[in-house]
PDB file of C-alpha atoms in Angstrom:
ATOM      1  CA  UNK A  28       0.000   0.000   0.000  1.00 66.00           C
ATOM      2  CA  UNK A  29       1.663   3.477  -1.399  1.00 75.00           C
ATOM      3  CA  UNK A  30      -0.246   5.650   1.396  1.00 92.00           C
ATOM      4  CA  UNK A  31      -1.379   8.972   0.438  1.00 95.00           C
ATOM      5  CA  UNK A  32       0.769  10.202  -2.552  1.00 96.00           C
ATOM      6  CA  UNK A  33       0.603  13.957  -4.051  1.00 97.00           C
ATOM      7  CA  UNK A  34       1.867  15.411  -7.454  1.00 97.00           C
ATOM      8  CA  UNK A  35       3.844  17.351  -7.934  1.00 97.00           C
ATOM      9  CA  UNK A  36       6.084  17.651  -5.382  1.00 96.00           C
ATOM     10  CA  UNK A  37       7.676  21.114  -5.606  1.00 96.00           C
ATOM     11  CA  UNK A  38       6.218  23.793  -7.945  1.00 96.00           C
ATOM     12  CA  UNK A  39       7.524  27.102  -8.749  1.00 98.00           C
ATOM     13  CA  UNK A  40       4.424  29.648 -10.332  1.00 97.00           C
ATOM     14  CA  UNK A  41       3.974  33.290 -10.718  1.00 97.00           C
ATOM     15  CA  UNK A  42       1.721  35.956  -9.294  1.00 97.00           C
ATOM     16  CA  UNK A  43      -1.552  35.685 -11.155  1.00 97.00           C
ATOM     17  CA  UNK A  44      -1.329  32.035 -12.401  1.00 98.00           C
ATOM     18  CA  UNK A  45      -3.083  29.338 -11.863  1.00 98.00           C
ATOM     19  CA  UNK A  46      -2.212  25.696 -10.548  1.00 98.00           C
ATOM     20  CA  UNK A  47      -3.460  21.966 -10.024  1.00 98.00           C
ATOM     21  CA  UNK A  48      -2.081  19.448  -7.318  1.00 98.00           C
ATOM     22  CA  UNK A  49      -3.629  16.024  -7.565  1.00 98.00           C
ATOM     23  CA  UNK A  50      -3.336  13.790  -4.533  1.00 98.00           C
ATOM     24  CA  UNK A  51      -4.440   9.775  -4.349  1.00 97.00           C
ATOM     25  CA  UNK A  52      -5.804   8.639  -1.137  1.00 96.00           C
ATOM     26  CA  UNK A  53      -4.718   5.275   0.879  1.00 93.00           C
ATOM     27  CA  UNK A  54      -6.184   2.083  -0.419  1.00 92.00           C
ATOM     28  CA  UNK A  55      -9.733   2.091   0.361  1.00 89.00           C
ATOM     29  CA  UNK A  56     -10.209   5.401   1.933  1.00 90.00           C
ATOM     30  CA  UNK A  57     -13.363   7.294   0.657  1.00 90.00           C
ATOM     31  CA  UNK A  58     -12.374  10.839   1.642  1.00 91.00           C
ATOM     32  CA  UNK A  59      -9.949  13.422   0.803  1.00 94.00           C
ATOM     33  CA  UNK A  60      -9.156  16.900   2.758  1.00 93.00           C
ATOM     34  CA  UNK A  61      -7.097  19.175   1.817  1.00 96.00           C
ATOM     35  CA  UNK A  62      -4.557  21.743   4.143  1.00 96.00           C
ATOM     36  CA  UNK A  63      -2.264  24.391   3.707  1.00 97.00           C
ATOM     37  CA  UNK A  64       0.686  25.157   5.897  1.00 96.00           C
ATOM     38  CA  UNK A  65       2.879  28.174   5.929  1.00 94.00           C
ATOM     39  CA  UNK A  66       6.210  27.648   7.264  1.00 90.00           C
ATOM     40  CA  UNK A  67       6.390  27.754  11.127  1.00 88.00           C
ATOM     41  CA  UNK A  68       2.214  27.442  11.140  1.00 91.00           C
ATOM     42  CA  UNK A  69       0.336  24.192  11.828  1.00 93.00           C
ATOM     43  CA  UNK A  70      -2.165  22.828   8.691  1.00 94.00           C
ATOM     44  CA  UNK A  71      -4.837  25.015   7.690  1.00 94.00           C
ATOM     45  CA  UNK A  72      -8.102  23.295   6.352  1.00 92.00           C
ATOM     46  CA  UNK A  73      -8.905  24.393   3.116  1.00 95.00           C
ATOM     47  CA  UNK A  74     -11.827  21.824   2.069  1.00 94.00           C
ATOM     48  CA  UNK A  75     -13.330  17.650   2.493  1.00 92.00           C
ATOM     49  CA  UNK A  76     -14.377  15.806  -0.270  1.00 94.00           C
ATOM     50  CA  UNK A  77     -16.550  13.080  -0.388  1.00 90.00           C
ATOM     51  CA  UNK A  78     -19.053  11.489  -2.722  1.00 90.00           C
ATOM     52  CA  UNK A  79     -17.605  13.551  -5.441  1.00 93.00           C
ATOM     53  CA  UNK A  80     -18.803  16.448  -3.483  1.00 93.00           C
ATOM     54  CA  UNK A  81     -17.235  19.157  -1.199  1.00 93.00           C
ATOM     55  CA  UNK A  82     -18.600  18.755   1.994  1.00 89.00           C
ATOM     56  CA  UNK A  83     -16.834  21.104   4.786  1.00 86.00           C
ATOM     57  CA  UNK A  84     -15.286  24.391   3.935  1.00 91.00           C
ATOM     58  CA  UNK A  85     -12.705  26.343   5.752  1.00 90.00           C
ATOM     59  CA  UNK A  86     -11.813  30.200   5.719  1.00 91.00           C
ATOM     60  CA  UNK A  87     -10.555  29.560   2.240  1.00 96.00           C
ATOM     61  CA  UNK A  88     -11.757  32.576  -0.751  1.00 97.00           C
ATOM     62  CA  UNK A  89     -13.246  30.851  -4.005  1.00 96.00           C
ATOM     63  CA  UNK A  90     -10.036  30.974  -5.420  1.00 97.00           C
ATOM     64  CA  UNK A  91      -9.559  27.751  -4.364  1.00 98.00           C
ATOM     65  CA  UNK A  92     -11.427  25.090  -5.422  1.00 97.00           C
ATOM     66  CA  UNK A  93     -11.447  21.134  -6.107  1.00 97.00           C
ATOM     67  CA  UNK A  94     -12.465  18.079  -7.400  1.00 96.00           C
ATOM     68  CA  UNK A  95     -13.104  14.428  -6.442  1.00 97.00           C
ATOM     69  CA  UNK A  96     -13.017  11.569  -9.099  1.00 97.00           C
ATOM     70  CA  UNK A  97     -14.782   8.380  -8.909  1.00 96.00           C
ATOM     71  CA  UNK A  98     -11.900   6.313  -7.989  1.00 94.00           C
ATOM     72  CA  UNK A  99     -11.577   9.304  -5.269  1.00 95.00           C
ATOM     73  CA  UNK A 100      -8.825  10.582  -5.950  1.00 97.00           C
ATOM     74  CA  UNK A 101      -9.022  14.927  -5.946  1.00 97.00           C
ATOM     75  CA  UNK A 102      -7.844  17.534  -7.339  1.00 98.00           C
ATOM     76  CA  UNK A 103      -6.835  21.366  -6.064  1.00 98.00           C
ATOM     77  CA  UNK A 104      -6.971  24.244  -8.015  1.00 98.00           C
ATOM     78  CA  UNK A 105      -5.844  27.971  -7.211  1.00 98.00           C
ATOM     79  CA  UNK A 106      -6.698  30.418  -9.533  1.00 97.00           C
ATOM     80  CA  UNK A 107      -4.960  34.346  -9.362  1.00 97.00           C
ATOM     81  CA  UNK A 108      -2.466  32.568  -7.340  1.00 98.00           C
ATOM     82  CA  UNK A 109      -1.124  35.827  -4.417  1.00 97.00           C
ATOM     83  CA  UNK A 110       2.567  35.889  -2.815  1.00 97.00           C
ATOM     84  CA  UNK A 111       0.878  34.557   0.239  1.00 96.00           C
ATOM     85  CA  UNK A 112      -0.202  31.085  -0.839  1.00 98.00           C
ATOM     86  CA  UNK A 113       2.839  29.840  -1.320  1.00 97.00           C
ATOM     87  CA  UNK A 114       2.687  27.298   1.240  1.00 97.00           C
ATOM     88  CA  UNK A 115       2.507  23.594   1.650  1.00 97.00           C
ATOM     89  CA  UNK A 116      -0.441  21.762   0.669  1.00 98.00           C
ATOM     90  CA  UNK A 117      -1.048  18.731   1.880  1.00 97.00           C
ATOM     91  CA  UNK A 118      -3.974  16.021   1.631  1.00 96.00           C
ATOM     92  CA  UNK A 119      -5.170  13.354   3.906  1.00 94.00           C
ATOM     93  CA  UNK A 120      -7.578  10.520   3.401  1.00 92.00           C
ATOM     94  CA  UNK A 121      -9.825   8.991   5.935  1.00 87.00           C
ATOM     95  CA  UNK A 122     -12.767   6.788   5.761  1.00 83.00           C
ATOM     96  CA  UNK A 123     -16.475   8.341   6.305  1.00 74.00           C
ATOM     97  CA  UNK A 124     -19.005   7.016   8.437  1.00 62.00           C
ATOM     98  CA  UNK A 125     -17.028   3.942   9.827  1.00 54.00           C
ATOM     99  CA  UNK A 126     -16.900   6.059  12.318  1.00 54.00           C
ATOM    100  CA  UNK A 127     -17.286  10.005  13.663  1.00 55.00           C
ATOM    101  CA  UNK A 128     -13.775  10.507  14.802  1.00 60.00           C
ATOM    102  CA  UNK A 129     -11.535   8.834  11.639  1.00 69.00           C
ATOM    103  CA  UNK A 130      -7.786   8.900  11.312  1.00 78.00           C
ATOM    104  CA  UNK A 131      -6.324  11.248   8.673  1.00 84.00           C
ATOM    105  CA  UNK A 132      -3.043   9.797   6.924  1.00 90.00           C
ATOM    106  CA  UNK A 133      -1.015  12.615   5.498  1.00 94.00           C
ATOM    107  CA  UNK A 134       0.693  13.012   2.175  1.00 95.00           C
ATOM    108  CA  UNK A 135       4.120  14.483   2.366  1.00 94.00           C
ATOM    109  CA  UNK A 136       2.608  17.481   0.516  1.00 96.00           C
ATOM    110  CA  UNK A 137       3.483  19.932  -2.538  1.00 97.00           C
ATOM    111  CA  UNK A 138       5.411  22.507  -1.567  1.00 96.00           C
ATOM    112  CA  UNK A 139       4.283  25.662  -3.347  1.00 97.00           C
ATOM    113  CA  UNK A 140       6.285  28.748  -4.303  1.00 97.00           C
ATOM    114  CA  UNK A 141       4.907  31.991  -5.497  1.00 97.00           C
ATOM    115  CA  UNK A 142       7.048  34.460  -7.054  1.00 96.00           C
TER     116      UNK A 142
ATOM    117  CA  UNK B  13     -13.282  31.990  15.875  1.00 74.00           C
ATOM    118  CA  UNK B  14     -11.546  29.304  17.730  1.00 75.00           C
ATOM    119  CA  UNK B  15      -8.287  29.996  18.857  1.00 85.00           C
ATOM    120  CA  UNK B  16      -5.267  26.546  19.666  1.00 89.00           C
ATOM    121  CA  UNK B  17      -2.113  27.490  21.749  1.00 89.00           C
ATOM    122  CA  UNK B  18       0.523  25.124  21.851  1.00 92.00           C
ATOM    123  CA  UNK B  19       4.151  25.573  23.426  1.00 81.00           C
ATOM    124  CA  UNK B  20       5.446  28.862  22.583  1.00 70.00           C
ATOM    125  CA  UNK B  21       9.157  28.175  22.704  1.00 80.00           C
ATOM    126  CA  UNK B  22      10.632  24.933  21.701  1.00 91.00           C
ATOM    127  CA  UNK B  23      11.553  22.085  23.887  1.00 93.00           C
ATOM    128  CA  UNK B  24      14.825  20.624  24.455  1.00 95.00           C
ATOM    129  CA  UNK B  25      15.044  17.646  27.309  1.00 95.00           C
ATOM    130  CA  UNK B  26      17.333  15.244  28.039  1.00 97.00           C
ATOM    131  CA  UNK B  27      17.441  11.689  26.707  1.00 97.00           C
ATOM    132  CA  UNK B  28      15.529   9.124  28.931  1.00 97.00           C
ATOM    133  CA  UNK B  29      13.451  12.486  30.533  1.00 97.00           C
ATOM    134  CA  UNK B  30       9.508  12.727  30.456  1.00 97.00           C
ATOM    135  CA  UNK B  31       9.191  15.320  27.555  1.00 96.00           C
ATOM    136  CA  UNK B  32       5.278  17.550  28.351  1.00 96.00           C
ATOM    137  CA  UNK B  33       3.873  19.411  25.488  1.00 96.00           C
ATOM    138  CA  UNK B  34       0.489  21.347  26.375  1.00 96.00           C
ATOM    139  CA  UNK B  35      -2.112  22.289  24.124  1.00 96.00           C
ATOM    140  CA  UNK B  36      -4.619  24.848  25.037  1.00 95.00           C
ATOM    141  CA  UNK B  37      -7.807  26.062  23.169  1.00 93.00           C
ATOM    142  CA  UNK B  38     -10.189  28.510  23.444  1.00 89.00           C
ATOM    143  CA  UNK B  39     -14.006  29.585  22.366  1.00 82.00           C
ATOM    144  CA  UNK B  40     -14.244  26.281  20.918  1.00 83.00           C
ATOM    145  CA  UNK B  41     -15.900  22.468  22.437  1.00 83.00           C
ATOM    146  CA  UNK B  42     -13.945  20.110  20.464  1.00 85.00           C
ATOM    147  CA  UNK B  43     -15.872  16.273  20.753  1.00 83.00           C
ATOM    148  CA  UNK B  44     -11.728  14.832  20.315  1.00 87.00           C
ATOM    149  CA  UNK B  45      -8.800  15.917  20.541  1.00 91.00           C
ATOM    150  CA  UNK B  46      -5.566  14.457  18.040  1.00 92.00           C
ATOM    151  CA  UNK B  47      -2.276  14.498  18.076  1.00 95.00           C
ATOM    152  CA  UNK B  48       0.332  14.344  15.043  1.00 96.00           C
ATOM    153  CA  UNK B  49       4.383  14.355  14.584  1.00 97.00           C
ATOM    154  CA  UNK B  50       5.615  15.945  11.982  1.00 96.00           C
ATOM    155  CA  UNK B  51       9.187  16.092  10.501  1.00 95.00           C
ATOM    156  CA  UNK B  52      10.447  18.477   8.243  1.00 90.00           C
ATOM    157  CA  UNK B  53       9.757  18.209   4.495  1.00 86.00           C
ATOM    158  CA  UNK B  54       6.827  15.192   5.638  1.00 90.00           C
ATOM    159  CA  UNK B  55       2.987  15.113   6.084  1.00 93.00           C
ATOM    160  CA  UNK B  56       1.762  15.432   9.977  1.00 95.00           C
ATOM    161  CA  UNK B  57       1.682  11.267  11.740  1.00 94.00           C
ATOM    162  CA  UNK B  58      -1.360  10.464  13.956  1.00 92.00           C
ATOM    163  CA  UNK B  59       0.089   9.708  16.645  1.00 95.00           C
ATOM    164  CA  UNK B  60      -3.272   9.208  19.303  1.00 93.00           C
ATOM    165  CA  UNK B  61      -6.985  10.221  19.347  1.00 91.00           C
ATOM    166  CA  UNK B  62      -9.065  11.230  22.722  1.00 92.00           C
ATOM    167  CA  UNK B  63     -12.680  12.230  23.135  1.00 89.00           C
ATOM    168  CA  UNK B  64     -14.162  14.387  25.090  1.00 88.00           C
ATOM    169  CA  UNK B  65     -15.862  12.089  27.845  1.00 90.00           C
ATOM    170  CA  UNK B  66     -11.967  10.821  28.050  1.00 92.00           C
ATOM    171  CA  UNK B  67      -9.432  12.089  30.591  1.00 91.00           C
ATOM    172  CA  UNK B  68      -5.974   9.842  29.507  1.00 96.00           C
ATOM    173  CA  UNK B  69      -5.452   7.622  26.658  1.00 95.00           C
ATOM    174  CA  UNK B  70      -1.963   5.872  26.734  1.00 96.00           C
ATOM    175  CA  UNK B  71       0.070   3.652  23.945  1.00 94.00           C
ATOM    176  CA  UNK B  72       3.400   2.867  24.310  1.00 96.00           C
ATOM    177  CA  UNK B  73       5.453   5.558  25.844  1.00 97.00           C
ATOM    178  CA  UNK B  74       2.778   7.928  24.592  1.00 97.00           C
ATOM    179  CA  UNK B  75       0.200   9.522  26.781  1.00 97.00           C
ATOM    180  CA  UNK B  76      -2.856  11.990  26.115  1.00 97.00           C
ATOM    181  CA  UNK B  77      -4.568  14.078  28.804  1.00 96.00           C
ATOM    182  CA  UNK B  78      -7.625  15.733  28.015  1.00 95.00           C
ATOM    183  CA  UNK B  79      -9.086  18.335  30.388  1.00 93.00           C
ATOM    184  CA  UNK B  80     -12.219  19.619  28.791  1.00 90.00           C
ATOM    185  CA  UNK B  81     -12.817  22.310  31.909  1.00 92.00           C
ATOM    186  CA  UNK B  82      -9.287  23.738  31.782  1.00 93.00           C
ATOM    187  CA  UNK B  83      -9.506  23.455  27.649  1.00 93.00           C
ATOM    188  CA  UNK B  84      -6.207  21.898  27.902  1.00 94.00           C
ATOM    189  CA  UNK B  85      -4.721  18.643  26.230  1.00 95.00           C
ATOM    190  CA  UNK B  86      -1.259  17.468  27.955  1.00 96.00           C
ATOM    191  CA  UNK B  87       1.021  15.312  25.973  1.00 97.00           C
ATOM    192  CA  UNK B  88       3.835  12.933  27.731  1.00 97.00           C
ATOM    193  CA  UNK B  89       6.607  11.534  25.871  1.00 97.00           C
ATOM    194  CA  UNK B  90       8.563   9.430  28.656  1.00 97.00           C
ATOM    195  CA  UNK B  91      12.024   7.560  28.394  1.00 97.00           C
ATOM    196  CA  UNK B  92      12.573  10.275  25.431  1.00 97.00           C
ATOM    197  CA  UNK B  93      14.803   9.315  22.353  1.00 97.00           C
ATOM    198  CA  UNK B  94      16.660  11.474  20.207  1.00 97.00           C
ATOM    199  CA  UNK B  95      14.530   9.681  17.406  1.00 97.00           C
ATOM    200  CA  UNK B  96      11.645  11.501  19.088  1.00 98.00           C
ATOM    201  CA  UNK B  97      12.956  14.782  18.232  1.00 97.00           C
ATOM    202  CA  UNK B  98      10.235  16.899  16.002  1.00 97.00           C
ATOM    203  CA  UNK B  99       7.586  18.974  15.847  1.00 96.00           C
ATOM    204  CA  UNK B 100       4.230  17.986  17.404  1.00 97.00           C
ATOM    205  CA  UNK B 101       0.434  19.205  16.461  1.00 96.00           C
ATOM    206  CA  UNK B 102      -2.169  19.231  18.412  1.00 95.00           C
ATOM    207  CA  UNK B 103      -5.710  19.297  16.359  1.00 93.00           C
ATOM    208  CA  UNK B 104      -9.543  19.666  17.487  1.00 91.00           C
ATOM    209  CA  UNK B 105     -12.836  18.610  16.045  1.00 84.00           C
ATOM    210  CA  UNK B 106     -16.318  17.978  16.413  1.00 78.00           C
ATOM    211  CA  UNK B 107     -18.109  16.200  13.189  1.00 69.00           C
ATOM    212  CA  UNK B 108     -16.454  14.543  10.698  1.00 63.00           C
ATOM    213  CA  UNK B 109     -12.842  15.027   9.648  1.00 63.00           C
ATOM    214  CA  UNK B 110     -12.804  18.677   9.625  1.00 74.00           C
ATOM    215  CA  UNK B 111      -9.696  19.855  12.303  1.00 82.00           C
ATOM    216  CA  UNK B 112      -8.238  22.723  13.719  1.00 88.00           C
ATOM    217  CA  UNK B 113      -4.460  22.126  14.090  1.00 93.00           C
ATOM    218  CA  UNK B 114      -2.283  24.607  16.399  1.00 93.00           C
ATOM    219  CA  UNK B 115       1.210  26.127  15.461  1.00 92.00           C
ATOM    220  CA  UNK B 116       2.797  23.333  16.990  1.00 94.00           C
ATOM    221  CA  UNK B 117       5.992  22.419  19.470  1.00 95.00           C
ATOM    222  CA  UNK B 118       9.336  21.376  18.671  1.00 96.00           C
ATOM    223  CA  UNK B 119      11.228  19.222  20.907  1.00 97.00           C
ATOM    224  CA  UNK B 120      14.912  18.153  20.639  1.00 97.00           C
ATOM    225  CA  UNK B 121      16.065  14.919  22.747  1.00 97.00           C
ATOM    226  CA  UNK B 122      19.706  15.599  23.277  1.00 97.00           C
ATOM    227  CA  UNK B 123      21.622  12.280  23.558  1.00 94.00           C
TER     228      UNK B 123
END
C-alpha cells in the first residue's frame, strides 16, 4: 500500500497564475481533505471531499477550489495565485461514516512557491 | 473563531526524561482531541486520538490528557529518544474530519 501520494512535489508559479495538485488517497479510503501550511504554522483546512462532493469548507476565498473523481482521488486548483499562498499543501484521506472521529493519513505534501 | 495554543518556545530535554507538550484552546468544544508528529519536508503522523468524555489515553510511551474544563490537552513523551525529536500538532474537532491544528511544538532529545 503506497499511502497517500501527491503530485507534484515542488512547484515554482507566478503571481496571477493558476495551478493543479492532484493527490491519491490510501487504499480504500473514501475521503480526501485538503490543508495548507505556511512555514512555522500548523495545517490550515482548506476543504473535504466526499461522494464527489465538497462537503466542509474552511476560511478559504473561491479561489480555491477542487475536485473528487470516482476512484476518489481529488484535485486542487488555485486560480490568481497571491505571494501569500505559497505554502505547503497537503492532503489526507480517511474513511467516512465507519466512524465520527476517523484517522487522517497525510501526504508528504506539494510545496508551493509563489514568485 | 476558535483559537489553539501550543508551546510557545521549543523544547529541548534530556534523553531518557519525560518530555510535556500542552495544548490549550479557546471559544471552541472540540468532541476529540488528536495528536500528530511531523518532521520536516513530511505530512503530519497520527500519533493518538481522545474524546471528550476521556481524561488519559496511553500507547506505548505515549500519553494523552484531556481536560475539557481547563480546555487543555497534555502530551507525555517518557524515556525520550533522540529519534523523538520533532515537531508535534495538536488538532480539534467535532463532526467529521474537519480539524483545527495549532502552530505546533518542537522538541529536541539531546543524547
Amino acid at each position: 500500500d503506497a499511502g497517500v501520494t501527491q503530485s507534484p512535489t515542488h512547484l515554482i508559479k507566478t503571481r496571477g497564475q493558476q495551478v493543479t495538485l492532484r493527490c491519491s488517497p490510501k487504499s480504500g479510503h473514501d475521503t480526501v481533505s485538503w490543508y495548507q501550511q505556511a512555514l512555522g504554522q500548523g495545517p490550515q483546512f482548506i476543504f473535504q471531499y466526499y461522494e464527489e462532493e465538497e462537503r466542509q469548507r474552511g476560511n478559504f476565498p473561491d479561489r480555491f477550489s477542487g475536485h473528487q473523481f470516482p476512484n476518489y482521488s481529488s484535485e486542487l486548483n488555485v486560480n490568481a495565485l497571491l505571494l501569500g499562498d505559497s505554502a505547503l499543501y497537503l492532503c489526507a484521506s480517511s474513511v467516512l461514516g465507519r466512524e465520527r472521529y476517523n484517522e487522517q493519513f497525510f501526504g508528504p505534501g506539494t510545496r508551493l512557491t509563489v514568485l | 473563531s476558535q483559537k489553539i495554543e501550543q508551546n510557545s518556545e521549543a523544547l529541548n530535554i534530556q534523553e531518557g526524561k519525560t518530555a510535556t507538550l500542552t495544548c490549550n484552546y479557546t471559544n471552541y468544544s472540540p468532541a476529540y482531541l488528536q495528536w500528530y508528529r511531523q518532521d520536516p519536508g513530511r505530512g503530519p503522523v497520527f500519533l493518538l486520538l481522545i474524546r471528550e468524555n476521556e481524561k488519559e489515553k496511553r500507547k506505548e510511551r505515549l500519553k494523552v490528557t484531556f481536560d475539557t474544563t481547563l480546555k487543555q490537552s497534555l502530551f507525555h513523551i517518557t524515556a525520550s529518544q533522540p529519534a523523538d525529536s520533532a515537531t508535534y500538532l495538536c488538532a480539534l474537532g467535532r463532526t467529521g474530519n474537519q480539524f483545527y491544528f495549532g502552530t505546533g511544538t518542537s522538541l529536541t532529545v539531546i543524547p
